[in-house]
Coordinates of N, CA and C and ligand atoms in Angstrom, one line a residue:
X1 N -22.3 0.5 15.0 CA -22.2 0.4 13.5 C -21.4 -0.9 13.2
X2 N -22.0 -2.0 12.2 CA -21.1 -3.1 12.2 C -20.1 -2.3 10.9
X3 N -19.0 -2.8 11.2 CA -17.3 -2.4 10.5 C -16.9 -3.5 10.1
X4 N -16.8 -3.8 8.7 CA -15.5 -4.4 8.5 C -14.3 -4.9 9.1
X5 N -13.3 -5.4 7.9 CA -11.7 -4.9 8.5 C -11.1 -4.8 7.5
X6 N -9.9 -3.9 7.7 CA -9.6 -3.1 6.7 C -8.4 -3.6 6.2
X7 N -7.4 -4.4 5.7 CA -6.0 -4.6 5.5 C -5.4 -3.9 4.1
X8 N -4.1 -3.6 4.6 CA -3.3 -2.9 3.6 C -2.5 -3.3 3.2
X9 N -1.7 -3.7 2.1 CA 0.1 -4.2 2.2 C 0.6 -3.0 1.5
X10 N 1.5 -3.2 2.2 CA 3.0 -1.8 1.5 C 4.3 -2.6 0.9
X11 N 5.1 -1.6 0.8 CA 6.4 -2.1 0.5 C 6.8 -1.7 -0.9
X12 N 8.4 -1.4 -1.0 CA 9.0 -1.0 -1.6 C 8.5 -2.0 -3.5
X13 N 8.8 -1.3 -4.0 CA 8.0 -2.2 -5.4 C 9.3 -2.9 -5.2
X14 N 8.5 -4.3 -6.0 CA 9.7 -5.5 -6.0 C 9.7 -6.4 -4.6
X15 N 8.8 -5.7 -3.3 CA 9.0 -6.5 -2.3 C 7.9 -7.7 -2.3
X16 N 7.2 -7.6 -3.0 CA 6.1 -8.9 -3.7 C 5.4 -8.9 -3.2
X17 N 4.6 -8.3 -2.4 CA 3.3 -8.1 -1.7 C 2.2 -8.6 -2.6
X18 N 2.0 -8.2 -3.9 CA 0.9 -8.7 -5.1 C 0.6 -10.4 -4.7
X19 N 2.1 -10.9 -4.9 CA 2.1 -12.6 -4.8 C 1.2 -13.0 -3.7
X20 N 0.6 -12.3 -2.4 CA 0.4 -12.8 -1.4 C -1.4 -12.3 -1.1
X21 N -1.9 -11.6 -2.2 CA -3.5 -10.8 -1.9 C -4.2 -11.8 -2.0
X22 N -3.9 -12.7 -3.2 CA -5.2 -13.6 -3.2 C -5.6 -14.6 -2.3
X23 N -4.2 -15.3 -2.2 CA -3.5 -16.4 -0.9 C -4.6 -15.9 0.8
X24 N -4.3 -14.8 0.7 CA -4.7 -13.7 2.2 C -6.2 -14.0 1.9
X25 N -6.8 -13.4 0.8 CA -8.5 -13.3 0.4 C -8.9 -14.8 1.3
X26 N -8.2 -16.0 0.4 CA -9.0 -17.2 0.3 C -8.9 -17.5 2.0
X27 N -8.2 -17.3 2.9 CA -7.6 -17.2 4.2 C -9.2 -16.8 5.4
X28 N -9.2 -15.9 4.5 CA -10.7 -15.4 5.2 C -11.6 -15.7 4.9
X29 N -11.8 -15.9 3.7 CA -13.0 -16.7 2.3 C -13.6 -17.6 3.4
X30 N -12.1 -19.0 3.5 CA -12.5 -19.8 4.4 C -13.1 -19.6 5.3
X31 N -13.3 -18.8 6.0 CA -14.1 -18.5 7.5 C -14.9 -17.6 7.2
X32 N -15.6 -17.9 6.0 CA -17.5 -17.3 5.8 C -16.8 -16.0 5.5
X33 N -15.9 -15.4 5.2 CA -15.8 -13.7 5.6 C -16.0 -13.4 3.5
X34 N -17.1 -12.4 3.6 CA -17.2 -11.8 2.4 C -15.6 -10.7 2.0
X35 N -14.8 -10.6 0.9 CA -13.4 -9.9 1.0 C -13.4 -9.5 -0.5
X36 N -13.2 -8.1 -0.5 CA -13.0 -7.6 -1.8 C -11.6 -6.9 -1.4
X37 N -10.9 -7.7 -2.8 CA -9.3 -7.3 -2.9 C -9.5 -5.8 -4.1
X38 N -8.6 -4.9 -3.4 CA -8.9 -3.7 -4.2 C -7.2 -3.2 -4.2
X39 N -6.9 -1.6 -5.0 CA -5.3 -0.8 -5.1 C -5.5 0.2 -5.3
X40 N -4.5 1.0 -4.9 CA -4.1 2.4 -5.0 C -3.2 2.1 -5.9
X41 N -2.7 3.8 -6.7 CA -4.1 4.2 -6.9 C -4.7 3.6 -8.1
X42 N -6.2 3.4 -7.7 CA -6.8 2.7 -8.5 C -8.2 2.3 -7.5
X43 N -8.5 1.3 -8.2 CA -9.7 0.8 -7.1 C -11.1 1.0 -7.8
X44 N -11.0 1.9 -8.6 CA -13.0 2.5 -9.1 C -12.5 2.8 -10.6
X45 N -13.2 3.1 -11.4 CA -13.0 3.2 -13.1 C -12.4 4.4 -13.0
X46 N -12.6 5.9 -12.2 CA -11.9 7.3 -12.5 C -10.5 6.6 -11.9
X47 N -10.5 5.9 -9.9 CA -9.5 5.9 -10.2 C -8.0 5.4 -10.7
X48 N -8.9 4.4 -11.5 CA -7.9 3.7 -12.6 C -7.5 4.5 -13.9
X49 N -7.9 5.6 -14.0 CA -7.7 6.8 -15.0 C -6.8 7.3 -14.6
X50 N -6.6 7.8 -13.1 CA -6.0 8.6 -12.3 C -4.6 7.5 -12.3
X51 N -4.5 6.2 -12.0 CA -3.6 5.7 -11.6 C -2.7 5.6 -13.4
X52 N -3.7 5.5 -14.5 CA -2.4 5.3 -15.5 C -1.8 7.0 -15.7
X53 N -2.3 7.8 -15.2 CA -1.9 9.2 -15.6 C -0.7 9.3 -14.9
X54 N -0.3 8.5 -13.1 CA 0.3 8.8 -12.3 C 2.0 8.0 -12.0
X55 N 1.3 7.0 -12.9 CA 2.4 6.0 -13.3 C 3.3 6.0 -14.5
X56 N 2.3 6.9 -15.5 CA 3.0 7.1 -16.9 C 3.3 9.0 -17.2
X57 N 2.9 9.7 -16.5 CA 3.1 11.1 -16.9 C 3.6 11.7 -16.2
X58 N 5.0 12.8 -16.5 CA 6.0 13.1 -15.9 C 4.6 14.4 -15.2
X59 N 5.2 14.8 -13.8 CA 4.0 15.8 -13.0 C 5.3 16.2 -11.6
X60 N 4.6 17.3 -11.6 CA 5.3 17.9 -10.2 C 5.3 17.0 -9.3
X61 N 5.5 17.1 -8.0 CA 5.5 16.2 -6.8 C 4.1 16.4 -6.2
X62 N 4.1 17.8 -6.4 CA 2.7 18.5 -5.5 C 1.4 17.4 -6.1
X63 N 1.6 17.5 -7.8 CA 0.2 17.2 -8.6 C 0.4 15.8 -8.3
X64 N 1.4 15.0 -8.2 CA 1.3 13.9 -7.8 C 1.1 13.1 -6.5
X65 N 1.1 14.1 -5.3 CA 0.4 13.5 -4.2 C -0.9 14.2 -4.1
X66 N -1.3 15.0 -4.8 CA -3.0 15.8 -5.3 C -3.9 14.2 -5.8
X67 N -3.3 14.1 -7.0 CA -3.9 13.3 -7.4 C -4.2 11.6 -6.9
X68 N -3.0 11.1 -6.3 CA -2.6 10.1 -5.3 C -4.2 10.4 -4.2
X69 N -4.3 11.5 -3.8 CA -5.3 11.6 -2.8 C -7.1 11.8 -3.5
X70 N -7.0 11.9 -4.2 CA -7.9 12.6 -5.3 C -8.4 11.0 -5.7
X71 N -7.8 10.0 -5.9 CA -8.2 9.0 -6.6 C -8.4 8.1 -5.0
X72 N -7.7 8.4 -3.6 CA -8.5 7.8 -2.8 C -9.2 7.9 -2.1
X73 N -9.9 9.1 -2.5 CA -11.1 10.1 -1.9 C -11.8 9.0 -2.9
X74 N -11.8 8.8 -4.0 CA -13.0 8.2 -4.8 C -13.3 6.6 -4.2
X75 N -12.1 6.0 -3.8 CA -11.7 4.3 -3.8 C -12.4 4.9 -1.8
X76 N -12.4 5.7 -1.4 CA -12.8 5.6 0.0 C -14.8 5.4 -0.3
X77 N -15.0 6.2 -1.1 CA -16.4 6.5 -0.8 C -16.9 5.6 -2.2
X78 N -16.4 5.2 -3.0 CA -17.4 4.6 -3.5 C -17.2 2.8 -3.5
X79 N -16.0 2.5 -2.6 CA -16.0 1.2 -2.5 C -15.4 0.6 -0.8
X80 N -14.6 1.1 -0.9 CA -14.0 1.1 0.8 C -15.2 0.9 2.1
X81 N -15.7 2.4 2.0 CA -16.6 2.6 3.0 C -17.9 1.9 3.0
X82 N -18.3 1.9 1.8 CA -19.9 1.1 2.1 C -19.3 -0.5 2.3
X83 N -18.2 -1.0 1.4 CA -17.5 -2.6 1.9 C -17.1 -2.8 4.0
X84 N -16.9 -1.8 3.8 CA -16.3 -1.9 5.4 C -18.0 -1.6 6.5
X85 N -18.7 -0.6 6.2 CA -20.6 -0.9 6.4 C -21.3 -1.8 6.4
X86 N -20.9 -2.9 5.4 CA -21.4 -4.1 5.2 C -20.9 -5.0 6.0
X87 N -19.8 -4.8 6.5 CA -19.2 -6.2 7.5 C -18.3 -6.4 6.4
X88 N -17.7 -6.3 5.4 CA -16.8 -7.3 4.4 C -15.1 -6.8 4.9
X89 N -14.3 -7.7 4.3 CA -12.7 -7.4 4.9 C -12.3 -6.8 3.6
X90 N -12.0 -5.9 3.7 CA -11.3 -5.3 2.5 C -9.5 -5.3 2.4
X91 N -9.1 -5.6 1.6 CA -7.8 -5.9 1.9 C -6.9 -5.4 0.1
X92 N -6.4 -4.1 0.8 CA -6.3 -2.7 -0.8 C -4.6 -3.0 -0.5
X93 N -4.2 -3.5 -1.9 CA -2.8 -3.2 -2.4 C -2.3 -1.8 -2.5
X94 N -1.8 -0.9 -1.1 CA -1.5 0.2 -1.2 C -2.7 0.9 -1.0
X95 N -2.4 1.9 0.2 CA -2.7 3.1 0.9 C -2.2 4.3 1.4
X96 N -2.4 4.7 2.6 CA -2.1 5.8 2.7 C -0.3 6.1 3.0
X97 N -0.2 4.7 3.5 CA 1.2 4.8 4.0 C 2.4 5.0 2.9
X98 N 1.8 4.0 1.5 CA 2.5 4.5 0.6 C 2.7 6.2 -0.1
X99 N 1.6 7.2 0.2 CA 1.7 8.2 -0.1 C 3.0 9.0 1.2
X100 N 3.0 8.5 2.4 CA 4.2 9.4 3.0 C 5.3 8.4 2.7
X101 N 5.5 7.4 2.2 CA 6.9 6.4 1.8 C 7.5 7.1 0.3
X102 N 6.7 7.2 -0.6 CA 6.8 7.8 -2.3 C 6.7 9.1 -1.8
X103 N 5.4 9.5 -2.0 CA 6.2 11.3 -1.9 C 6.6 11.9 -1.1
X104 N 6.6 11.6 0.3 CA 7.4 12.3 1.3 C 8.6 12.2 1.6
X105 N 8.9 10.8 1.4 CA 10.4 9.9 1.6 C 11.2 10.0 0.5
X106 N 10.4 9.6 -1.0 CA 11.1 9.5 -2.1 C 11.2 10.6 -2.7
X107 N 10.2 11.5 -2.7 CA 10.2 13.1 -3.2 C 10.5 14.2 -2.6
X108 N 10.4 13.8 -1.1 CA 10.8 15.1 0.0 C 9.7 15.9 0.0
X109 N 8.2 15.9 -0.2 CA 7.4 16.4 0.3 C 7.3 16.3 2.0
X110 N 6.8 17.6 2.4 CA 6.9 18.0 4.0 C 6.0 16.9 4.5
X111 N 5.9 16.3 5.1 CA 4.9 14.9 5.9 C 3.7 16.0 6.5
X112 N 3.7 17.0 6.7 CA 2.6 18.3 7.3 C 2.0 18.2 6.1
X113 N 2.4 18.5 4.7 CA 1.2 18.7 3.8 C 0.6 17.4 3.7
X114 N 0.9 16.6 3.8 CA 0.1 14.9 3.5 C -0.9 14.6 4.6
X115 N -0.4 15.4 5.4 CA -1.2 15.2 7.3 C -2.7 15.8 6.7
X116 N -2.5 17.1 6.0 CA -3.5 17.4 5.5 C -4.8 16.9 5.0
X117 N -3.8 16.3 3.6 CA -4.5 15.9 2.7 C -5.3 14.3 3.1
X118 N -4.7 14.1 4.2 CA -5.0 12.7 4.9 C -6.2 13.0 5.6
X119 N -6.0 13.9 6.7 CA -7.6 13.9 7.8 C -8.3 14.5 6.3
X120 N -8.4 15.1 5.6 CA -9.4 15.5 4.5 C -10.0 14.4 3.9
X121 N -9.5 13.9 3.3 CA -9.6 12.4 2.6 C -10.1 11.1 3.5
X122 N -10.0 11.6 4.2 CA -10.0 9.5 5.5 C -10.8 10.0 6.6
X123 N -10.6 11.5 7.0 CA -10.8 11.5 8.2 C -10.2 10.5 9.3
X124 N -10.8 10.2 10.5 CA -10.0 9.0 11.4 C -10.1 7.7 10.7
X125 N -10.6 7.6 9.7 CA -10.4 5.7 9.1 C -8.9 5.6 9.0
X126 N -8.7 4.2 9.6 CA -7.4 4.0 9.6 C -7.1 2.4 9.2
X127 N -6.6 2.0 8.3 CA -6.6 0.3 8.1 C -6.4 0.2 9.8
X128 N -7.0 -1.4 9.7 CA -7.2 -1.7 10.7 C -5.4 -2.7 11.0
X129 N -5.1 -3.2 10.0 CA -3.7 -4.1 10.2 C -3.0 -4.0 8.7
X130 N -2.1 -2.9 8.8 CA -1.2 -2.7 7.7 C 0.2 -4.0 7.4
X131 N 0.6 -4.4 6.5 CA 1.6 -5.9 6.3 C 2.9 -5.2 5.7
X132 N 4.0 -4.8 5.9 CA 5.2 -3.9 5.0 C 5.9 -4.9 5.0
X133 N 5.8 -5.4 3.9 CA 6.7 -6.3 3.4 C 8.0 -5.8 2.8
X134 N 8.8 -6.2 3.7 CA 10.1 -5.6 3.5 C 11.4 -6.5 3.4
X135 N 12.2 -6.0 2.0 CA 12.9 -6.6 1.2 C 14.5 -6.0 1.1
X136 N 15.5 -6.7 1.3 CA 17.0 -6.0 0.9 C 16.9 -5.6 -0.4
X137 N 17.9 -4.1 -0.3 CA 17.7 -3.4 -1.8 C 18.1 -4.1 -2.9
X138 N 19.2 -5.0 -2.8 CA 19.4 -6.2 -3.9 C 18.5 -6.8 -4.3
X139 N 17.8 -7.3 -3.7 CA 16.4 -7.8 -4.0 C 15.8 -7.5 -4.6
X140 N 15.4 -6.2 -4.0 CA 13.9 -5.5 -4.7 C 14.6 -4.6 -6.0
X141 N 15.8 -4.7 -6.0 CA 16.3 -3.9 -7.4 C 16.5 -5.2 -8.3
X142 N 16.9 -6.1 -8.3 CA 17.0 -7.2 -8.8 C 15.1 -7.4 -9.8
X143 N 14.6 -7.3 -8.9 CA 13.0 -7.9 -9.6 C 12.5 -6.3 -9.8
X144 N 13.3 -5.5 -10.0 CA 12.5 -4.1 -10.3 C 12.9 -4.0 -11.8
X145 N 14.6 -4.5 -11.6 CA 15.4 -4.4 -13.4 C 14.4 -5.7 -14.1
X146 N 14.0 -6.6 -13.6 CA 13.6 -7.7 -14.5 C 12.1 -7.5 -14.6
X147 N 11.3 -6.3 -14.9 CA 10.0 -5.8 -14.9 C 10.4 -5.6 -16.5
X148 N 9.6 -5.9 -17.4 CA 9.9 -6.1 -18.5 C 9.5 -4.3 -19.3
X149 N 8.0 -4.1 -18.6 CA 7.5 -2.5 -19.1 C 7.5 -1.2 -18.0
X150 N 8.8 -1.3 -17.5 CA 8.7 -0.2 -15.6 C 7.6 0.4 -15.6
X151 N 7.5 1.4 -14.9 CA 6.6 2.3 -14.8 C 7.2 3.3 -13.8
X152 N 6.7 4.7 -14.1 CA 7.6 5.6 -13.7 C 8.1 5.8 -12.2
X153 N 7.3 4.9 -11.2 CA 8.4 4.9 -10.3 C 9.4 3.7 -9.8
X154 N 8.9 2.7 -10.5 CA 9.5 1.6 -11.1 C 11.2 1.8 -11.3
X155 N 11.3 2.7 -12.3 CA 12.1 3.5 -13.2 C 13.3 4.4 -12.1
X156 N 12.9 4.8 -11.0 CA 13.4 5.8 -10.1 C 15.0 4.7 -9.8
X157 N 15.9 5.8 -9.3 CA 17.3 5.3 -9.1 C 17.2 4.9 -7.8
X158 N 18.4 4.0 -7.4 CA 18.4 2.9 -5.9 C 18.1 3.7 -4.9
X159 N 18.7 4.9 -5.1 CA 18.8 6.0 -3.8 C 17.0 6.2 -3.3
X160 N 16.0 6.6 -4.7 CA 15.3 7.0 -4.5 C 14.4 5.9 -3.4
X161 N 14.6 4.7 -4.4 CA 13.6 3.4 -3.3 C 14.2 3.5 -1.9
X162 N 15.3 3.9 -1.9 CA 16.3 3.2 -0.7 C 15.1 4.0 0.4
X163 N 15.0 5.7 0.3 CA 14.3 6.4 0.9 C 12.8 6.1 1.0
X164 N 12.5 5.4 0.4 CA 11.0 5.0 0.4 C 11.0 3.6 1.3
X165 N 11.8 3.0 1.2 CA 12.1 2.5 2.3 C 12.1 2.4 3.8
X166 N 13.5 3.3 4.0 CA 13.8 4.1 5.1 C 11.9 4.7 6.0
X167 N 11.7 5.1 5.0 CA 10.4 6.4 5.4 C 9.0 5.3 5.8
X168 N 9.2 4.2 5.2 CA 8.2 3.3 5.3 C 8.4 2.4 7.1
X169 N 10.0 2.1 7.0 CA 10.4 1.6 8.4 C 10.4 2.4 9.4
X170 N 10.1 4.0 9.2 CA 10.0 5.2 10.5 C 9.0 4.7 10.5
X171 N 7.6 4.8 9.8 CA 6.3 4.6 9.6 C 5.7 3.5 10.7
X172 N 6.7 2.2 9.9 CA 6.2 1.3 10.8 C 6.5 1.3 12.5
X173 N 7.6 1.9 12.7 CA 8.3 2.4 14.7 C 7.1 3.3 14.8
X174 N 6.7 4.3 14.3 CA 5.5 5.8 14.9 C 4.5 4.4 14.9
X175 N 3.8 3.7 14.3 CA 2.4 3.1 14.6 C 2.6 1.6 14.1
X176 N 3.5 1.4 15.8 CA 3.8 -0.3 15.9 C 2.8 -1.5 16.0
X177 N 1.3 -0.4 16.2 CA 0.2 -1.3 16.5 C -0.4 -1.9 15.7
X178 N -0.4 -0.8 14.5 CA -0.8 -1.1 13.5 C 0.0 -1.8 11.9
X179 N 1.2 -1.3 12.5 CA 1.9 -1.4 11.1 C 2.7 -3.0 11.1
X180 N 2.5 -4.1 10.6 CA 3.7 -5.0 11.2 C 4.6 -5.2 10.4
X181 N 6.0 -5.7 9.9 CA 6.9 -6.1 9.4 C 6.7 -7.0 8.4
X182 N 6.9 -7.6 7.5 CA 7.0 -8.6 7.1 C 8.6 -9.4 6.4
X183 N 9.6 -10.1 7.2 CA 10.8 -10.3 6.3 C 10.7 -11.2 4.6
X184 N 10.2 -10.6 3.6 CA 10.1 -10.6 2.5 C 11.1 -11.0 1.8
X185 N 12.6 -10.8 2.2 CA 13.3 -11.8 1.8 C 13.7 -13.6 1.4
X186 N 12.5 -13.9 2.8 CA 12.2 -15.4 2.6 C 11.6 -16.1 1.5
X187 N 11.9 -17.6 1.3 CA 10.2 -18.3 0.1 C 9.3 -17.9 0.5
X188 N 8.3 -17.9 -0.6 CA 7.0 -17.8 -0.3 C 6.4 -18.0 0.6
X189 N 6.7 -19.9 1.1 CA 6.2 -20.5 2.3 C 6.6 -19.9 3.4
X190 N 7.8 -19.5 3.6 CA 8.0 -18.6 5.1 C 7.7 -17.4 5.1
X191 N 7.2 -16.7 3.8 CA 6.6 -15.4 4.2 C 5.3 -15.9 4.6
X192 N 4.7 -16.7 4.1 CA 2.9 -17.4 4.1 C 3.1 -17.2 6.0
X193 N 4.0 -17.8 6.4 CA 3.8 -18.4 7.5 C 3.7 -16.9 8.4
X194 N 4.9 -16.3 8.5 CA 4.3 -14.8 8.8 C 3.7 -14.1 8.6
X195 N 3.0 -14.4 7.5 CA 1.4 -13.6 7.6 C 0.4 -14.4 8.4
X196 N 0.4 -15.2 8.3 CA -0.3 -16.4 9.0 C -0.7 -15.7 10.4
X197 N 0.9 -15.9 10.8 CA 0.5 -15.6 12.2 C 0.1 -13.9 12.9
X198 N 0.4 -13.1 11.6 CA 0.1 -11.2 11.5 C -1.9 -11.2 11.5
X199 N -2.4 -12.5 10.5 CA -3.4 -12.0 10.6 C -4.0 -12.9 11.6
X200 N -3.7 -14.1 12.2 CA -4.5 -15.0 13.2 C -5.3 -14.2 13.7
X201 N -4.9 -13.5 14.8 CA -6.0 -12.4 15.5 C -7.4 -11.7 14.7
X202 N -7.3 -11.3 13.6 CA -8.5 -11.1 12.9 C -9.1 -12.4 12.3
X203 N -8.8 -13.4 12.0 CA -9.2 -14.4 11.2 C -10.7 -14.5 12.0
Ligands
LIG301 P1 2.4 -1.0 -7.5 O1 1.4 -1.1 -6.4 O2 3.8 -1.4 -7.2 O3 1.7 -1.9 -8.6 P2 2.4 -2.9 -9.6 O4 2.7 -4.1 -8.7 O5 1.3 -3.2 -10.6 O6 3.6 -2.2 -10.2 O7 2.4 0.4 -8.3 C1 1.9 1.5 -7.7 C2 2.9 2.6 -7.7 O8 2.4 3.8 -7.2 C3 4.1 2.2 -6.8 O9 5.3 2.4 -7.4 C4 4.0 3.2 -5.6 C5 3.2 4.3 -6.2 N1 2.3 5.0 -5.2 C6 2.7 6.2 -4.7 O10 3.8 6.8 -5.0 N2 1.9 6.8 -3.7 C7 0.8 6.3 -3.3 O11 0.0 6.9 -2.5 C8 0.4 5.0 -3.8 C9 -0.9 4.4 -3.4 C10 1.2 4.4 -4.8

């Protein structure tokens, strides 16, 4: 079966991962590669429905990793999977890793029920080269207060990111093959440069 490739970026909000999707696209553009930049949650018209409901409406923890998975069950099958069939690089602002960083880390949901909802949802698809761009909490609290309209997890107190954090950096130690680092506290141009050399091997 020809496959795609799959890229993800993570990272605590504020760690600026957004600044860097398009930059990444044209990266591959250049070298003939067809690339549709896509997000969690979000990605398809329901689940961009699902994503303002999850960002703006107060909800249990449970309904919120339900629906978190619910909206990438849709972004898997109606755009992921046939993109990645076609040969194209898909490269999604936020996946699965952010669901055990936010609700397992930040909410204290058991990582067992996510394990779940994960082989259900994905089965063995797994990004092929996840980017965690990762930023000191001054930082990312710094450009979190200067967000002009938050959004509800935006809004969450230092402690909460701190743990989404934390849970993101176990993440990346359990699956070092896949997961890489990014020091996000640099310019632009020295994070460019470390992605540069994160994606060389797939280019
Ligand atoms: P984000 O990707 O930061 O978008 P923007 O840059 O427009 O603010 O916002 C998505 C939010 O959703 C982010 O705070 C993390 C949260 N989220 C989860 O809690 N779980 C998930 O599984 C995903 C995909 C996102």
């Amino acid at each position: 079966m020809s496959r795609g490739l799959f890229i993800t970026l993570e990272g605590v909000d504020g760690a600026g991962k957004s600044t860097h999707i398009d930059w990444m696209a044209e990266r591959f553009r250049a070298r003939g590669r067809v690339v549709r930049c896509t997000r969690e949650p979000g990605g398809t018209p329901l689940g961009e429905r699902l994503r303002a409901l999850l960002l703006n409406e107060a909800m249990h923890p449970d309904t919120e990793a339900l629906l978190m998975f619910a909206a990438r069950r849709e972004h898997l099958v109606r755009v992921i999977e046939p993109a990645l069939a076609a040969g194209e690089v898909v490269i999604s602002d936020r996946f699965t890793d952010a669901s055990f960083a936010y609700q397992c880390g930040g909410r204290g949901l058991p990582e067992a029920r996510l394990e779940v909802l994960e082989s259900w949802v994905q089965g063995a698809l797994q990004p092929d080269l996840t980017l965690l761009f990762d930023v000191d909490h001054e930082i990312a609290q710094a450009r979190r207060d200067a967000v002009r309209d938050p959004d509800r997890f935006e809004r969450e107190d230092p402690q909460f990111h701190a743990r989404v954090r934390a849970a993101y950096l176990r993440r990346a130690e359990r699956f070092p093959e896949r997961i890489r680092r990014v020091d996000a506290n640099q310019p632009v141009e020295a994070v460019r440069r470390q992605i540069e050399t994160l994606i060389a091997p797939w280019l």
